[in-house]
């Protein structure tokens, strides 16, 4: 029997990327294929947080695709889905400034996300 329960993953984001996710314009999150992300699956929730703050943004995982490196990921997903405010070359430089080559060698994940829309609560 397999566990199909959706999980919540807590991940940190830099402010510039957090703002794009919160605006709904960043639809692909890029991560290195670390062991703690191996079980991320469609239907899971990711709770993004700006480190050191209480600001959070929750998204639903729509798809997870593995790539051998960041170049293949950007080519496969389209840079505008990863960061609509930067060119492919800028994005590749920015991602590689975050992740060293030995981390990229683990493989990369393109996580397609969809922003949760808050449902207004009725006041009784």
PDB file of C-alpha atoms in Angstrom:
ATOM      1  CA  UNK A   1       0.000   0.000   0.000  1.00  0.00           C
ATOM      2  CA  UNK A   2       1.364   3.407  -0.896  1.00  0.00           C
ATOM      3  CA  UNK A   3       0.787   6.661   0.918  1.00  0.00           C
ATOM      4  CA  UNK A   4      -0.929   9.122  -1.418  1.00  0.00           C
ATOM      5  CA  UNK A   5      -1.442  11.818   1.195  1.00  0.00           C
ATOM      6  CA  UNK A   6      -0.466  15.270  -0.037  1.00  0.00           C
ATOM      7  CA  UNK A   7       2.351  16.739   2.009  1.00  0.00           C
ATOM      8  CA  UNK A   8       3.450  20.253   2.900  1.00  0.00           C
ATOM      9  CA  UNK A   9       7.057  21.188   2.109  1.00  0.00           C
ATOM     10  CA  UNK A  10       8.611  24.295   3.663  1.00  0.00           C
ATOM     11  CA  UNK A  11      11.185  25.986   1.422  1.00  0.00           C
ATOM     12  CA  UNK A  12      12.997  29.314   1.619  1.00  0.00           C
ATOM     13  CA  UNK A  13      13.043  31.797  -1.256  1.00  0.00           C
ATOM     14  CA  UNK A  14      14.911  34.999  -1.914  1.00  0.00           C
ATOM     15  CA  UNK A  15      12.692  38.089  -1.896  1.00  0.00           C
ATOM     16  CA  UNK A  16      12.837  38.652  -5.686  1.00  0.00           C
ATOM     17  CA  UNK A  17      11.594  35.116  -6.409  1.00  0.00           C
ATOM     18  CA  UNK A  18       9.081  35.135  -3.557  1.00  0.00           C
ATOM     19  CA  UNK A  19       7.465  38.263  -4.987  1.00  0.00           C
ATOM     20  CA  UNK A  20       7.155  36.622  -8.429  1.00  0.00           C
ATOM     21  CA  UNK A  21       5.537  33.520  -6.912  1.00  0.00           C
ATOM     22  CA  UNK A  22       3.172  35.622  -4.793  1.00  0.00           C
ATOM     23  CA  UNK A  23       2.162  37.589  -7.906  1.00  0.00           C
ATOM     24  CA  UNK A  24       1.476  34.343  -9.768  1.00  0.00           C
ATOM     25  CA  UNK A  25       3.969  35.158 -12.539  1.00  0.00           C
ATOM     26  CA  UNK A  26       6.606  32.562 -11.591  1.00  0.00           C
ATOM     27  CA  UNK A  27       5.132  29.153 -12.399  1.00  0.00           C
ATOM     28  CA  UNK A  28       8.283  27.002 -12.335  1.00  0.00           C
ATOM     29  CA  UNK A  29      10.409  26.695  -9.201  1.00  0.00           C
ATOM     30  CA  UNK A  30      13.983  25.505  -9.799  1.00  0.00           C
ATOM     31  CA  UNK A  31      15.707  23.279  -7.260  1.00  0.00           C
ATOM     32  CA  UNK A  32      18.646  20.919  -7.079  1.00  0.00           C
ATOM     33  CA  UNK A  33      17.551  17.298  -6.708  1.00  0.00           C
ATOM     34  CA  UNK A  34      18.458  17.020  -3.042  1.00  0.00           C
ATOM     35  CA  UNK A  35      17.360  13.847  -1.202  1.00  0.00           C
ATOM     36  CA  UNK A  36      14.854  15.801   0.936  1.00  0.00           C
ATOM     37  CA  UNK A  37      13.026  16.842  -2.264  1.00  0.00           C
ATOM     38  CA  UNK A  38      12.913  13.344  -3.763  1.00  0.00           C
ATOM     39  CA  UNK A  39       9.375  12.738  -2.505  1.00  0.00           C
ATOM     40  CA  UNK A  40       7.825  16.002  -3.720  1.00  0.00           C
ATOM     41  CA  UNK A  41       4.785  15.077  -5.787  1.00  0.00           C
ATOM     42  CA  UNK A  42       1.804  16.421  -7.688  1.00  0.00           C
ATOM     43  CA  UNK A  43      -0.830  17.644  -5.248  1.00  0.00           C
ATOM     44  CA  UNK A  44       1.647  18.531  -2.506  1.00  0.00           C
ATOM     45  CA  UNK A  45       1.760  22.033  -1.056  1.00  0.00           C
ATOM     46  CA  UNK A  46       4.911  24.116  -0.922  1.00  0.00           C
ATOM     47  CA  UNK A  47       4.982  26.821   1.714  1.00  0.00           C
ATOM     48  CA  UNK A  48       7.579  29.341   0.591  1.00  0.00           C
ATOM     49  CA  UNK A  49       9.066  31.620   3.209  1.00  0.00           C
ATOM     50  CA  UNK A  50      11.493  34.491   3.072  1.00  0.00           C
ATOM     51  CA  UNK A  51      14.152  33.368   5.515  1.00  0.00           C
ATOM     52  CA  UNK A  52      14.081  35.318   8.767  1.00  0.00           C
ATOM     53  CA  UNK A  53      10.545  36.646   8.218  1.00  0.00           C
ATOM     54  CA  UNK A  54       6.973  35.531   8.810  1.00  0.00           C
ATOM     55  CA  UNK A  55       6.058  36.083   5.158  1.00  0.00           C
ATOM     56  CA  UNK A  56       4.728  32.950   3.514  1.00  0.00           C
ATOM     57  CA  UNK A  57       3.164  32.050   0.198  1.00  0.00           C
ATOM     58  CA  UNK A  58       1.553  28.676  -0.469  1.00  0.00           C
ATOM     59  CA  UNK A  59       1.419  26.948  -3.828  1.00  0.00           C
ATOM     60  CA  UNK A  60       0.186  23.630  -5.137  1.00  0.00           C
ATOM     61  CA  UNK A  61       2.551  21.311  -7.016  1.00  0.00           C
ATOM     62  CA  UNK A  62       1.170  20.612 -10.489  1.00  0.00           C
ATOM     63  CA  UNK A  63       4.149  18.758 -11.981  1.00  0.00           C
ATOM     64  CA  UNK A  64       7.734  17.766 -11.173  1.00  0.00           C
ATOM     65  CA  UNK A  65      10.218  17.186 -14.004  1.00  0.00           C
ATOM     66  CA  UNK A  66      13.854  16.151 -13.635  1.00  0.00           C
ATOM     67  CA  UNK A  67      16.637  17.565 -15.803  1.00  0.00           C
ATOM     68  CA  UNK A  68      20.371  16.804 -15.855  1.00  0.00           C
ATOM     69  CA  UNK A  69      21.361  20.459 -15.422  1.00  0.00           C
ATOM     70  CA  UNK A  70      20.079  24.026 -15.316  1.00  0.00           C
ATOM     71  CA  UNK A  71      20.617  24.672 -19.018  1.00  0.00           C
ATOM     72  CA  UNK A  72      18.422  21.715 -19.982  1.00  0.00           C
ATOM     73  CA  UNK A  73      15.823  22.846 -17.430  1.00  0.00           C
ATOM     74  CA  UNK A  74      15.616  26.390 -18.792  1.00  0.00           C
ATOM     75  CA  UNK A  75      15.453  25.092 -22.362  1.00  0.00           C
ATOM     76  CA  UNK A  76      12.778  22.539 -21.474  1.00  0.00           C
ATOM     77  CA  UNK A  77      10.577  24.785 -19.358  1.00  0.00           C
ATOM     78  CA  UNK A  78      11.122  28.162 -20.987  1.00  0.00           C
ATOM     79  CA  UNK A  79      12.881  30.918 -19.050  1.00  0.00           C
ATOM     80  CA  UNK A  80       9.770  33.104 -18.846  1.00  0.00           C
ATOM     81  CA  UNK A  81       8.104  30.520 -16.574  1.00  0.00           C
ATOM     82  CA  UNK A  82      11.082  30.487 -14.214  1.00  0.00           C
ATOM     83  CA  UNK A  83      11.597  34.251 -14.036  1.00  0.00           C
ATOM     84  CA  UNK A  84       9.650  36.493 -16.403  1.00  0.00           C
ATOM     85  CA  UNK A  85      11.845  39.492 -15.505  1.00  0.00           C
ATOM     86  CA  UNK A  86      15.229  38.103 -16.594  1.00  0.00           C
ATOM     87  CA  UNK A  87      16.835  36.729 -19.751  1.00  0.00           C
ATOM     88  CA  UNK A  88      17.862  33.084 -20.018  1.00  0.00           C
ATOM     89  CA  UNK A  89      21.525  34.069 -19.632  1.00  0.00           C
ATOM     90  CA  UNK A  90      20.803  36.194 -16.539  1.00  0.00           C
ATOM     91  CA  UNK A  91      18.794  33.377 -15.003  1.00  0.00           C
ATOM     92  CA  UNK A  92      21.501  30.807 -15.643  1.00  0.00           C
ATOM     93  CA  UNK A  93      24.090  33.081 -14.017  1.00  0.00           C
ATOM     94  CA  UNK A  94      21.785  33.782 -11.039  1.00  0.00           C
ATOM     95  CA  UNK A  95      20.959  30.102 -10.487  1.00  0.00           C
ATOM     96  CA  UNK A  96      24.611  29.089 -10.716  1.00  0.00           C
ATOM     97  CA  UNK A  97      25.508  31.816  -8.201  1.00  0.00           C
ATOM     98  CA  UNK A  98      23.148  30.067  -5.755  1.00  0.00           C
ATOM     99  CA  UNK A  99      24.111  26.453  -6.545  1.00  0.00           C
ATOM    100  CA  UNK A 100      27.743  25.379  -6.990  1.00  0.00           C
ATOM    101  CA  UNK A 101      28.635  22.937  -9.808  1.00  0.00           C
ATOM    102  CA  UNK A 102      28.761  19.942  -7.458  1.00  0.00           C
ATOM    103  CA  UNK A 103      25.167  20.661  -6.421  1.00  0.00           C
ATOM    104  CA  UNK A 104      24.002  21.013 -10.030  1.00  0.00           C
ATOM    105  CA  UNK A 105      25.655  17.639 -10.737  1.00  0.00           C
ATOM    106  CA  UNK A 106      23.016  16.025  -8.461  1.00  0.00           C
ATOM    107  CA  UNK A 107      20.414  16.860 -11.124  1.00  0.00           C
ATOM    108  CA  UNK A 108      17.778  19.555 -11.170  1.00  0.00           C
ATOM    109  CA  UNK A 109      14.036  19.749 -10.641  1.00  0.00           C
ATOM    110  CA  UNK A 110      11.505  21.938 -12.390  1.00  0.00           C
ATOM    111  CA  UNK A 111       8.513  22.151 -10.071  1.00  0.00           C
ATOM    112  CA  UNK A 112       5.431  23.551 -11.766  1.00  0.00           C
ATOM    113  CA  UNK A 113       3.441  25.481  -9.192  1.00  0.00           C
ATOM    114  CA  UNK A 114       0.078  27.147  -8.938  1.00  0.00           C
ATOM    115  CA  UNK A 115      -0.630  29.883  -6.438  1.00  0.00           C
ATOM    116  CA  UNK A 116      -3.355  29.119  -3.918  1.00  0.00           C
ATOM    117  CA  UNK A 117      -6.028  31.770  -4.099  1.00  0.00           C
ATOM    118  CA  UNK A 118      -7.275  32.775  -0.686  1.00  0.00           C
ATOM    119  CA  UNK A 119     -10.988  32.245  -0.219  1.00  0.00           C
ATOM    120  CA  UNK A 120     -12.585  35.165   1.647  1.00  0.00           C
ATOM    121  CA  UNK A 121     -13.920  34.137   5.040  1.00  0.00           C
ATOM    122  CA  UNK A 122     -17.467  35.216   5.802  1.00  0.00           C
ATOM    123  CA  UNK A 123     -17.967  37.186   8.997  1.00  0.00           C
ATOM    124  CA  UNK A 124     -20.827  35.951  11.146  1.00  0.00           C
TER     125      UNK A 124
END
